[in-house]
Each structure stands twice: as C-alpha cells, then as structure tokens.
C-alpha cells in the first residue's frame, strides 16, 4: 500500500529543488505526495538557516507536528517526522536532544539516503541522524525518474556549497565547500526536464558562477561554457542562473550574456553594501568599484540587462556615511528588483561577535529609506516596459478564463489575455499596464517564433 509524503519547504530555490529530489528518492519506495500534513505518513521539513531565528521557527513547527501526530495516533495511524536542510545540518545531534520525538535528521548532502534512513529507523526503533558530507555525490545516487512534472519553469542545481565565508553567513558551514556537478549529468538532467515539459531552466548554486564542473572533454567547464552547451538543447527556450557572486563573474560569463540568446537578460548579483569598509568587514572580497566595473562590462555585453541584488543594512560598524554609500550605489546602478534586510546575527558566524552592533531602531530607519528607493526603482523599471512588445513565456493559467500568466525576459510576471495559447509557448505581447508586482499585456498577432530558439538546431538530447 502506498504511503503519503508531505514536504514543507522553507527558503530558497535550492531547497525547492532539493524537496523535489527528496520526493524523487522516496516515490520508488512507495510514497506519493499529499498537500496535507495531517494526511501524511511521512512529513519532512526542508529547512533554511538564512532568516532570523530560523532554528526557533523550526522547533515551533515541530511542536505543531508532534500534536498532529498524536491526533493521528489516536485515529490508529502514525506519522514519521523528518527534518532536512540547513537547520538540520546546523543543529545535528542537538535537534534530537531538544526534540527527541523527531525521527530523522538529515543534512542537505545526505538526503539521497532517506530511504535507507527510514529503514534504519524502523529497524532500530529510534531516531536516526545523517549530517555527513558523503564522499559519494547525492546526484549520482538519486533516481533519474522525476516524481512530479517539473512545470514550465524548472530548477536545476549545478553547484553547491561556498568557499567565500562572508562573515554574516552560515552557508559555508551548512552546505560545505564549493562543489560542481559534471556537465554531462547536468545536460542529461536538462534534457529530462525539457522532455517532461520544462521550457525554462534556472541553474542553481549557492555560488553558481563559481561552477567548475568536469566537461565531457575531461576539462573543467565554466558556467559560461555550460550555458552555451545548454543553449543547444532543442525546445529549451530560456536559461537563467542564480545566485552569483561578483568575484566569480568571469570574462567567459560576460561573453555568454552577449552571445547566447537563450540566456535571459536578468541577473541577480548580490552586492550587500556600497561601502568598502562594510564589504571588507563582511569579507565580500570585492569593492564597490569592482561591482560597478562588473555591471558596466555586463551592460556593455547585454545593454538591456536588468539587475537584482541583495542588501544588508546595519551591519556591525555601519556609519551614516557607509549607508549613504549604499544609497549612492543603488542610485547609480539602478535595480529592477532587490532584496534588502536588516543585519541580524547568526550564531557561530564571525559577525555575530563583532563590536559596534547597530541599534535596531537605526537599522529599521535605514532599511525603510533603502527600500523606498529600491521600490521606486522597481516601479520605474516596470513602468518603463509599458508600450513595449516583449516575448513572454506562458507558465500557468491566470485567475480569469482565457488569462495566462507568464514572464518577460526580465523576470516580470505578466497577465496576458491569451486564450488559445498553450502553456510553455513564448508569445510576443504588448505591455499595456504596470502594477506594483506584475504587468498586464495583450498578445501581438501573429505569434512570433520563440526568442532564442535553437538557431543552430543541434539536438543536444539523444
Ligand atoms: S558568498 Fe557569502 S553570502 Fe553567499 S553563500 Fe557564500 S558565504 Fe554566504
């Protein structure tokens, strides 16, 4: 009899991808997905450590699950509770001590072993823990078969881990050192995603542009080289990648932005601060001017490139002048969208112990000013495409009959009155309105060919 699996995913796209792969690993063992935790025989929390008080939030969710399990047990059913992801990795044994009712704790590099952990737990009738960084790659052990269709826009992890050790970040401790998957495995997975209906693939990595995977020729491939090869995949219309580090923006990657039509003109390139003193204290390994130069070169290669970024305000020691430098950088670069946060200490990171922590009221005041500027830029960017004809990849039905929702090359959500057009098609639309988080558009007749369709027509998927 099949068992039901519920995975709750926190955090970034990499966790969304990991949750899908956990399902891939478990479906051959008799599990099928449910969207209700109270209906599930196995509940997994796939956790993220980036946000403030992440571990506390997981413990409180675990308390809720424990009560849910008690109610199921009263009905004669049971529930296995698992915790995966970065909080599982960071807490490890401590999680089993603090929440001994948790059955499985598994780190982000070991989730391919979930079926084995479930068996072990049933055998030993006790909680099991696996937060190893195994020698074998999980990607070699995960089934090729997809448990659920990927959707029009799919994620594909190409790189994991980080060697940068920014002083505010836990990722190098929870995800380990930078490691890249071989290009052949990525190309094969891309082909499977496209065969299952995906038309856009976002390449994922904590430091995706640090990609140095082994190429089919035995040499290390850069991200630019990988993108050029992926662009040969017939029926793959769009390629994106995230998240990048300014240090790893290579000449080759810049060149790919200028020459690969399928590589979308939108780049998330975190800068965090516009002040060199802060960048140094954060151990970002680049200056504000380095960032300016990189953006200038990228825009020379691809003049319509839209940028997104991450900002931290109120990092320890940040002065009014440092904050003004951040505002100046934002004014100068101009961002299509951005994520901005108040600095909050993560236990175990160097910045948590730094002197000159900034008062919360001051952080809030700076964040409000920065967000007002970023929101104004985002509004202006969206308003700037009104009246333009843009290619939109249709991703899902809209709320009204005949309406579809897609995205522009610049990642803007667009509601299109596109009755009769199939999901997965890229159509030319006239942008008619801009709202705070989306655009409205009407199709332009006749439907145009997909942008960036494989011009050389080389079928990369055998
Ligand atoms: S580059 Fe810095 S912020 Fe990004 S994952 Fe690595 S340590 Fe964290």
Short mmCIF file of C-alpha atoms and ligand atoms in Angstrom, two decimals:
data_model
loop_
_atom_site.label_atom_id
_atom_site.label_comp_id
_atom_site.label_asym_id
_atom_site.label_seq_id
_atom_site.Cartn_x
_atom_site.Cartn_y
_atom_site.Cartn_z
CA UNK A 1 0.00 0.00 0.00
CA UNK A 2 1.35 3.44 -0.84
CA UNK A 3 2.26 5.86 1.91
CA UNK A 4 1.74 9.59 1.82
CA UNK A 5 4.53 12.13 1.87
CA UNK A 6 4.29 15.81 2.76
CA UNK A 7 7.34 18.06 2.40
CA UNK A 8 7.25 21.61 3.70
CA UNK A 9 9.92 23.73 2.07
CA UNK A 10 11.47 26.83 3.57
CA UNK A 11 13.92 29.23 1.93
CA UNK A 12 15.49 29.47 -1.47
CA UNK A 13 15.04 27.79 -4.84
CA UNK A 14 17.80 25.34 -3.95
CA UNK A 15 15.57 23.99 -1.21
CA UNK A 16 12.63 23.82 -3.63
CA UNK A 17 14.84 21.75 -5.93
CA UNK A 18 16.05 19.56 -3.04
CA UNK A 19 12.47 18.89 -1.91
CA UNK A 20 11.59 17.70 -5.41
CA UNK A 21 14.63 15.43 -5.39
CA UNK A 22 13.68 14.03 -1.97
CA UNK A 23 10.30 13.12 -3.45
CA UNK A 24 12.13 11.52 -6.42
CA UNK A 25 14.12 9.42 -3.93
CA UNK A 26 11.06 8.33 -1.95
CA UNK A 27 8.45 7.69 -4.65
CA UNK A 28 10.14 4.44 -5.83
CA UNK A 29 9.81 3.28 -2.20
CA UNK A 30 6.03 3.50 -2.20
CA UNK A 31 5.46 7.15 -1.25
CA UNK A 32 3.20 9.57 -3.07
CA UNK A 33 2.81 13.26 -2.42
CA UNK A 34 -0.02 14.80 -0.44
CA UNK A 35 -0.57 18.51 0.18
CA UNK A 36 -1.80 18.00 3.75
CA UNK A 37 0.50 17.31 6.68
CA UNK A 38 -2.29 15.75 8.75
CA UNK A 39 -2.83 13.21 5.97
CA UNK A 40 0.83 12.19 5.72
CA UNK A 41 2.66 9.08 6.88
CA UNK A 42 5.94 10.94 6.45
CA UNK A 43 6.38 14.69 6.98
CA UNK A 44 9.68 16.34 6.13
CA UNK A 45 10.54 19.92 6.99
CA UNK A 46 13.16 21.05 4.48
CA UNK A 47 14.63 23.93 6.43
CA UNK A 48 16.58 27.11 5.74
CA UNK A 49 19.01 28.83 8.08
CA UNK A 50 19.17 32.22 6.41
CA UNK A 51 16.36 34.05 8.16
CA UNK A 52 16.45 35.32 11.71
CA UNK A 53 15.61 32.79 14.44
CA UNK A 54 15.38 30.05 11.81
CA UNK A 55 16.01 27.21 14.27
CA UNK A 56 13.40 28.52 16.73
CA UNK A 57 10.81 28.63 13.96
CA UNK A 58 11.60 25.01 13.06
CA UNK A 59 11.26 23.89 16.69
CA UNK A 60 7.91 25.60 16.96
CA UNK A 61 6.72 23.90 13.74
CA UNK A 62 7.97 20.59 15.14
CA UNK A 63 5.82 21.11 18.24
CA UNK A 64 2.81 21.53 15.97
CA UNK A 65 3.69 18.37 14.06
CA UNK A 66 4.04 16.44 17.29
CA UNK A 67 0.47 17.36 18.23
CA UNK A 68 -0.68 16.43 14.73
CA UNK A 69 0.97 13.04 15.13
CA UNK A 70 -0.75 12.49 18.47
CA UNK A 71 -4.09 13.11 16.82
CA UNK A 72 -3.20 10.69 14.01
CA UNK A 73 -2.14 8.07 16.54
CA UNK A 74 -5.47 8.47 18.31
CA UNK A 75 -7.03 7.52 14.95
CA UNK A 76 -4.77 4.45 14.67
CA UNK A 77 -2.42 5.96 12.08
CA UNK A 78 1.18 7.05 12.55
CA UNK A 79 3.49 9.75 11.24
CA UNK A 80 7.26 9.79 10.76
CA UNK A 81 8.74 13.25 11.29
CA UNK A 82 11.92 14.21 9.44
CA UNK A 83 13.95 17.40 9.34
CA UNK A 84 16.20 18.13 6.36
CA UNK A 85 18.10 21.14 5.07
CA UNK A 86 20.40 23.70 6.64
CA UNK A 87 18.83 23.84 10.12
CA UNK A 88 19.10 20.03 10.33
CA UNK A 89 22.77 20.31 9.36
CA UNK A 90 23.48 23.12 11.81
CA UNK A 91 21.61 21.61 14.78
CA UNK A 92 22.52 17.94 14.19
CA UNK A 93 22.52 15.87 17.39
CA UNK A 94 21.28 18.88 19.35
CA UNK A 95 17.99 18.65 17.48
CA UNK A 96 17.50 15.06 18.61
CA UNK A 97 18.23 16.12 22.19
CA UNK A 98 15.91 19.10 22.12
CA UNK A 99 13.14 17.41 20.10
CA UNK A 100 13.63 13.65 20.72
CA UNK A 101 10.31 12.89 19.04
CA UNK A 102 11.89 13.76 15.66
CA UNK A 103 12.56 10.52 13.78
CA UNK A 104 15.05 11.56 11.13
CA UNK A 105 17.52 14.44 10.90
CA UNK A 106 19.26 14.59 7.52
CA UNK A 107 21.62 17.21 6.12
CA UNK A 108 21.48 18.72 2.62
CA UNK A 109 24.26 16.49 1.28
CA UNK A 110 22.79 13.22 2.54
CA UNK A 111 19.10 13.28 1.59
CA UNK A 112 19.61 10.67 -1.15
CA UNK A 113 19.93 8.27 1.80
CA UNK A 114 16.36 8.96 3.01
CA UNK A 115 15.00 5.51 2.02
CA UNK A 116 17.90 3.87 3.89
CA UNK A 117 17.35 6.13 6.93
CA UNK A 118 13.66 5.22 7.02
CA UNK A 119 14.58 1.53 7.03
CA UNK A 120 17.21 2.04 9.70
CA UNK A 121 14.78 3.95 11.91
CA UNK A 122 12.18 1.18 11.56
CA UNK A 123 14.83 -1.44 12.38
CA UNK A 124 16.41 0.23 15.41
CA UNK A 125 13.13 1.84 16.57
CA UNK A 126 14.97 5.05 17.44
CA UNK A 127 15.74 8.39 15.86
CA UNK A 128 18.43 8.48 13.20
CA UNK A 129 20.82 11.25 12.18
CA UNK A 130 22.82 11.74 8.99
CA UNK A 131 24.58 15.06 8.61
CA UNK A 132 27.60 13.66 6.77
CA UNK A 133 29.20 15.24 3.76
CA UNK A 134 29.42 11.87 1.98
CA UNK A 135 32.22 11.06 -0.43
CA UNK A 136 29.65 9.87 -2.96
CA UNK A 137 27.65 12.59 -4.66
CA UNK A 138 23.94 12.53 -3.88
CA UNK A 139 23.31 13.41 -7.52
CA UNK A 140 24.83 10.07 -8.60
CA UNK A 141 22.52 8.21 -6.22
CA UNK A 142 19.22 9.96 -6.86
CA UNK A 143 16.84 8.31 -9.35
CA UNK A 144 16.63 9.81 -12.82
CA UNK A 145 12.86 9.41 -12.83
CA UNK A 146 11.01 12.60 -11.84
CA UNK A 147 8.34 12.02 -9.18
CA UNK A 148 6.42 15.12 -10.22
CA UNK A 149 6.42 17.01 -13.53
CA UNK A 150 8.76 20.00 -13.35
CA UNK A 151 6.47 22.76 -14.64
CA UNK A 152 7.27 25.17 -17.46
CA UNK A 153 9.99 26.84 -15.42
CA UNK A 154 12.27 24.32 -13.70
CA UNK A 155 15.25 24.46 -11.37
CA UNK A 156 18.45 22.50 -11.84
CA UNK A 157 21.20 22.50 -9.22
CA UNK A 158 24.64 22.62 -10.86
CA UNK A 159 26.79 23.69 -7.93
CA UNK A 160 26.59 23.57 -4.17
CA UNK A 161 28.47 24.96 -1.22
CA UNK A 162 30.55 28.06 -0.71
CA UNK A 163 34.21 28.83 -0.01
CA UNK A 164 33.73 32.58 0.43
CA UNK A 165 32.96 32.72 4.16
CA UNK A 166 31.18 36.06 4.27
CA UNK A 167 31.25 36.92 7.94
CA UNK A 168 27.44 37.07 8.29
CA UNK A 169 26.57 33.82 6.53
CA UNK A 170 26.08 30.22 7.68
CA UNK A 171 26.08 28.62 4.23
CA UNK A 172 29.76 27.53 4.17
CA UNK A 173 29.11 25.67 7.44
CA UNK A 174 25.80 24.06 6.46
CA UNK A 175 26.39 23.32 2.77
CA UNK A 176 30.12 22.69 2.82
CA UNK A 177 32.81 23.53 0.28
CA UNK A 178 32.10 24.54 -3.31
CA UNK A 179 31.46 21.51 -5.50
CA UNK A 180 30.22 21.34 -9.08
CA UNK A 181 28.34 18.58 -10.86
CA UNK A 182 29.80 17.17 -14.08
CA UNK A 183 28.47 18.92 -17.18
CA UNK A 184 27.26 15.66 -18.76
CA UNK A 185 25.00 14.94 -15.77
CA UNK A 186 23.58 18.47 -15.93
CA UNK A 187 22.93 18.24 -19.67
CA UNK A 188 21.22 14.88 -19.20
CA UNK A 189 19.02 16.27 -16.43
CA UNK A 190 18.18 19.32 -18.56
CA UNK A 191 17.08 17.01 -21.36
CA UNK A 192 14.84 15.07 -18.96
CA UNK A 193 13.29 18.31 -17.68
CA UNK A 194 12.63 19.55 -21.21
CA UNK A 195 11.19 16.17 -22.24
CA UNK A 196 8.84 16.48 -19.24
CA UNK A 197 7.64 19.91 -20.40
CA UNK A 198 10.06 22.48 -18.97
CA UNK A 199 10.85 25.38 -21.32
CA UNK A 200 12.93 27.47 -18.94
CA UNK A 201 15.69 26.21 -16.67
CA UNK A 202 17.21 28.19 -13.83
CA UNK A 203 20.65 26.85 -12.93
CA UNK A 204 21.10 26.90 -9.18
CA UNK A 205 24.06 27.10 -6.87
CA UNK A 206 24.95 28.89 -3.67
CA UNK A 207 27.76 30.33 -5.79
CA UNK A 208 26.51 29.29 -9.17
CA UNK A 209 29.07 31.24 -11.16
CA UNK A 210 31.88 29.52 -9.25
CA UNK A 211 30.83 26.49 -11.33
CA UNK A 212 33.83 24.43 -12.41
CA UNK A 213 32.38 21.06 -13.34
CA UNK A 214 34.13 18.40 -15.35
CA UNK A 215 33.22 18.70 -19.03
CA UNK A 216 32.64 15.74 -21.34
CA UNK A 217 36.11 16.54 -22.72
CA UNK A 218 37.61 15.89 -19.28
CA UNK A 219 38.44 19.58 -18.77
CA UNK A 220 36.80 21.88 -16.23
CA UNK A 221 33.92 23.83 -17.72
CA UNK A 222 32.96 27.31 -16.59
CA UNK A 223 29.36 28.40 -16.14
CA UNK A 224 29.58 30.29 -19.44
CA UNK A 225 30.70 27.12 -21.23
CA UNK A 226 27.90 25.13 -19.59
CA UNK A 227 25.31 27.73 -20.61
CA UNK A 228 26.49 27.65 -24.21
CA UNK A 229 26.07 23.89 -24.26
CA UNK A 230 22.64 24.01 -22.62
CA UNK A 231 21.55 26.55 -25.22
CA UNK A 232 21.86 23.76 -27.78
CA UNK A 233 19.05 21.79 -26.13
CA UNK A 234 16.18 21.80 -28.58
CA UNK A 235 12.94 23.12 -27.07
CA UNK A 236 14.67 24.77 -24.14
CA UNK A 237 13.68 28.40 -24.66
CA UNK A 238 15.22 30.18 -21.70
CA UNK A 239 18.17 29.83 -19.34
CA UNK A 240 18.72 31.71 -16.09
CA UNK A 241 21.10 31.22 -13.18
CA UNK A 242 21.25 32.22 -9.54
CA UNK A 243 22.87 33.11 -7.12
CA UNK A 244 26.05 34.76 -8.32
CA UNK A 245 29.00 36.29 -6.55
CA UNK A 246 30.70 39.34 -8.07
CA UNK A 247 34.12 37.70 -7.59
CA UNK A 248 33.19 34.89 -9.95
CA UNK A 249 31.80 36.94 -12.84
CA UNK A 250 34.32 35.80 -15.46
CA UNK A 251 35.04 37.17 -18.94
CA UNK A 252 33.55 34.00 -20.31
CA UNK A 253 30.27 34.52 -18.44
CA UNK A 254 30.06 38.14 -19.59
CA UNK A 255 30.65 36.95 -23.12
CA UNK A 256 27.81 34.41 -22.75
CA UNK A 257 25.46 37.26 -21.79
CA UNK A 258 26.34 38.96 -25.06
CA UNK A 259 26.15 35.94 -27.34
CA UNK A 260 23.65 33.38 -26.02
CA UNK A 261 20.11 34.45 -26.95
CA UNK A 262 18.55 31.91 -24.62
CA UNK A 263 20.37 33.37 -21.61
CA UNK A 264 17.82 35.83 -20.25
CA UNK A 265 18.87 39.46 -19.66
CA UNK A 266 18.24 39.40 -15.93
CA UNK A 267 20.90 38.85 -13.31
CA UNK A 268 20.70 38.57 -9.54
CA UNK A 269 24.10 39.81 -8.39
CA UNK A 270 24.24 40.50 -4.64
CA UNK A 271 26.37 43.44 -3.56
CA UNK A 272 25.21 43.73 0.10
CA UNK A 273 26.66 47.23 0.67
CA UNK A 274 28.01 50.18 -1.26
CA UNK A 275 30.70 50.95 1.34
CA UNK A 276 34.14 49.37 1.02
CA UNK A 277 34.61 49.30 4.80
CA UNK A 278 31.45 47.22 5.15
CA UNK A 279 32.34 44.97 2.22
CA UNK A 280 35.67 44.32 3.87
CA UNK A 281 34.10 43.63 7.26
CA UNK A 282 31.69 41.27 5.52
CA UNK A 283 34.67 39.55 3.79
CA UNK A 284 32.96 40.00 0.45
CA UNK A 285 36.33 40.08 -1.38
CA UNK A 286 35.29 42.87 -3.74
CA UNK A 287 34.93 46.64 -3.54
CA UNK A 288 32.01 48.84 -4.58
CA UNK A 289 34.03 49.94 -7.60
CA UNK A 290 34.68 46.30 -8.57
CA UNK A 291 30.91 45.85 -8.60
CA UNK A 292 30.42 48.99 -10.72
CA UNK A 293 33.01 47.77 -13.22
CA UNK A 294 31.41 44.32 -13.48
CA UNK A 295 27.98 45.83 -14.09
CA UNK A 296 29.40 48.18 -16.69
CA UNK A 297 31.02 45.27 -18.57
CA UNK A 298 27.86 43.16 -18.35
CA UNK A 299 25.77 46.04 -19.68
CA UNK A 300 28.23 46.59 -22.49
CA UNK A 301 27.77 42.92 -23.46
CA UNK A 302 23.99 42.99 -22.99
CA UNK A 303 22.68 46.58 -22.92
CA UNK A 304 19.17 45.64 -21.75
CA UNK A 305 20.42 43.56 -18.78
CA UNK A 306 18.19 44.07 -15.72
CA UNK A 307 19.78 43.69 -12.32
CA UNK A 308 18.62 42.44 -8.98
CA UNK A 309 20.63 42.40 -5.77
CA UNK A 310 20.74 41.68 -2.03
CA UNK A 311 21.46 44.33 0.60
CA UNK A 312 22.21 44.14 4.30
CA UNK A 313 21.74 47.34 6.30
CA UNK A 314 23.00 47.92 9.81
CA UNK A 315 25.97 45.56 9.58
CA UNK A 316 28.19 46.00 12.67
CA UNK A 317 30.10 49.27 12.43
CA UNK A 318 28.00 50.72 9.57
CA UNK A 319 28.18 54.51 9.80
CA UNK A 320 25.83 57.08 8.26
CA UNK A 321 28.47 57.60 5.64
CA UNK A 322 28.66 53.88 4.84
CA UNK A 323 24.89 53.77 4.49
CA UNK A 324 24.95 56.85 2.24
CA UNK A 325 27.46 54.99 0.03
CA UNK A 326 24.94 52.15 -0.33
CA UNK A 327 22.21 54.60 -1.36
CA UNK A 328 24.60 56.21 -3.83
CA UNK A 329 25.48 52.85 -5.38
CA UNK A 330 21.78 51.99 -5.74
CA UNK A 331 21.10 55.37 -7.38
CA UNK A 332 23.98 54.86 -9.75
CA UNK A 333 23.35 51.26 -10.80
CA UNK A 334 19.52 51.20 -10.88
CA UNK A 335 17.95 47.87 -9.94
CA UNK A 336 14.90 46.19 -11.43
CA UNK A 337 14.27 44.46 -8.12
CA UNK A 338 16.12 43.71 -4.90
CA UNK A 339 16.01 42.01 -1.53
CA UNK A 340 17.04 44.04 1.48
CA UNK A 341 17.29 43.08 5.14
CA UNK A 342 18.38 44.40 8.49
CA UNK A 343 21.54 42.67 9.65
CA UNK A 344 20.77 40.05 12.28
CA UNK A 345 23.45 37.89 13.86
CA UNK A 346 23.64 34.19 13.01
CA UNK A 347 25.06 32.11 15.83
CA UNK A 348 28.54 30.81 15.04
CA UNK A 349 29.35 33.40 12.37
CA UNK A 350 32.20 35.91 12.88
CA UNK A 351 29.93 38.96 12.50
CA UNK A 352 27.74 37.81 15.40
CA UNK A 353 30.62 38.54 17.78
CA UNK A 354 31.68 41.84 16.20
CA UNK A 355 31.68 45.01 18.27
CA UNK A 356 29.72 48.11 17.26
CA UNK A 357 26.44 46.29 16.61
CA UNK A 358 23.87 48.78 15.34
CA UNK A 359 20.71 49.57 17.30
CA UNK A 360 17.55 48.08 15.87
CA UNK A 361 15.79 51.44 15.52
CA UNK A 362 18.64 52.74 13.38
CA UNK A 363 18.63 49.59 11.24
CA UNK A 364 14.87 49.98 10.72
CA UNK A 365 15.21 53.61 9.73
CA UNK A 366 17.97 52.82 7.20
CA UNK A 367 16.09 49.85 5.81
CA UNK A 368 12.97 51.95 5.25
CA UNK A 369 14.99 54.54 3.33
CA UNK A 370 16.75 51.91 1.21
CA UNK A 371 13.53 50.04 0.49
CA UNK A 372 11.76 53.23 -0.56
CA UNK A 373 14.50 53.88 -3.10
CA UNK A 374 14.53 50.27 -4.35
CA UNK A 375 10.72 50.21 -4.62
CA UNK A 376 10.81 53.42 -6.63
CA UNK A 377 13.39 51.89 -9.00
CA UNK A 378 11.33 48.71 -9.36
CA UNK A 379 8.22 50.77 -10.14
CA UNK A 380 10.12 52.82 -12.71
CA UNK A 381 11.56 49.68 -14.29
CA UNK A 382 8.11 48.10 -14.65
CA UNK A 383 6.56 51.33 -15.92
CA UNK A 384 9.38 51.59 -18.47
CA UNK A 385 8.23 48.49 -20.34
CA UNK A 386 4.66 49.73 -20.83
CA UNK A 387 4.14 50.17 -24.57
CA UNK A 388 6.93 47.71 -25.42
CA UNK A 389 6.47 44.44 -27.27
CA UNK A 390 8.17 41.66 -25.31
CA UNK A 391 8.39 37.88 -25.54
CA UNK A 392 6.54 36.23 -22.67
CA UNK A 393 6.84 32.57 -21.72
CA UNK A 394 3.39 31.38 -20.62
CA UNK A 395 3.79 29.45 -17.37
CA UNK A 396 0.37 28.94 -15.78
CA UNK A 397 -3.31 29.75 -16.17
CA UNK A 398 -4.44 33.06 -14.69
CA UNK A 399 -7.40 33.62 -12.40
CA UNK A 400 -9.82 34.60 -15.16
CA UNK A 401 -10.93 32.42 -18.09
CA UNK A 402 -8.62 32.94 -21.06
CA UNK A 403 -5.96 34.63 -18.93
CA UNK A 404 -2.45 33.20 -18.67
CA UNK A 405 0.48 34.22 -16.51
CA UNK A 406 3.97 34.32 -17.89
CA UNK A 407 7.24 36.16 -17.50
CA UNK A 408 9.17 38.66 -19.56
CA UNK A 409 12.87 38.08 -20.18
CA UNK A 410 13.40 40.42 -17.19
CA UNK A 411 11.50 38.07 -14.84
CA UNK A 412 8.46 40.35 -14.55
CA UNK A 413 5.17 38.48 -14.04
CA UNK A 414 2.70 39.29 -16.83
CA UNK A 415 -1.03 38.62 -17.01
CA UNK A 416 -1.93 38.09 -20.64
CA UNK A 417 -5.34 37.69 -22.24
CA UNK A 418 -4.08 34.77 -24.30
CA UNK A 419 -6.99 32.42 -24.90
CA UNK A 420 -6.00 29.60 -27.19
CA UNK A 421 -2.27 29.83 -26.50
CA UNK A 422 -0.67 26.83 -24.86
CA UNK A 423 1.34 26.93 -21.66
CA UNK A 424 5.01 26.65 -22.50
CA UNK A 425 4.67 28.83 -25.59
CA UNK A 426 6.62 32.05 -25.84
CA UNK A 427 4.45 34.73 -27.42
CA UNK A 428 5.02 38.35 -28.27
CA UNK A 429 2.85 40.67 -26.19
CA UNK A 430 2.25 44.38 -25.94
CA UNK A 431 2.65 45.50 -22.33
CA UNK A 432 -0.36 47.67 -21.54
CA UNK A 433 -0.17 48.35 -17.78
CA UNK A 434 2.25 48.06 -14.90
CA UNK A 435 1.18 47.33 -11.32
CA UNK A 436 3.33 47.05 -8.22
CA UNK A 437 4.17 43.35 -8.71
CA UNK A 438 3.01 42.48 -12.20
CA UNK A 439 2.25 43.71 -15.71
CA UNK A 440 -0.78 43.37 -17.95
CA UNK A 441 -0.46 42.62 -21.66
CA UNK A 442 -2.24 41.60 -24.84
CA UNK A 443 -0.80 39.28 -27.49
CA UNK A 444 0.57 40.77 -30.67
CA UNK A 445 -0.52 38.93 -33.80
CA UNK A 446 0.73 36.81 -35.36
CA UNK A 447 2.51 34.79 -32.62
CA UNK A 448 6.24 35.17 -33.11
CA UNK A 449 8.81 32.42 -33.01
CA UNK A 450 10.32 31.64 -29.63
CA UNK A 451 13.08 34.09 -28.76
CA UNK A 452 16.40 32.40 -28.67
CA UNK A 453 15.14 29.28 -30.35
CA UNK A 454 17.96 26.94 -31.16
CA UNK A 455 19.40 28.67 -34.16
CA UNK A 456 21.91 26.00 -34.92
CA UNK A 457 19.30 23.32 -34.40
CA UNK A 458 21.70 20.93 -32.74
CA UNK A 459 19.69 18.35 -30.81
CA UNK A 460 21.73 18.01 -27.63
CA UNK A 461 19.36 15.39 -26.18
CA UNK A 462 19.87 12.00 -27.75
S1 LIG B 1 29.08 34.08 -0.94
FE1 LIG B 1 28.85 34.79 1.16
S2 LIG B 1 26.64 35.15 1.35
FE2 LIG B 1 26.91 33.86 -0.43
S3 LIG B 1 26.70 31.75 0.32
FE3 LIG B 1 28.88 32.24 0.36
S4 LIG B 1 29.28 32.97 2.42
FE4 LIG B 1 27.05 33.06 2.12
#
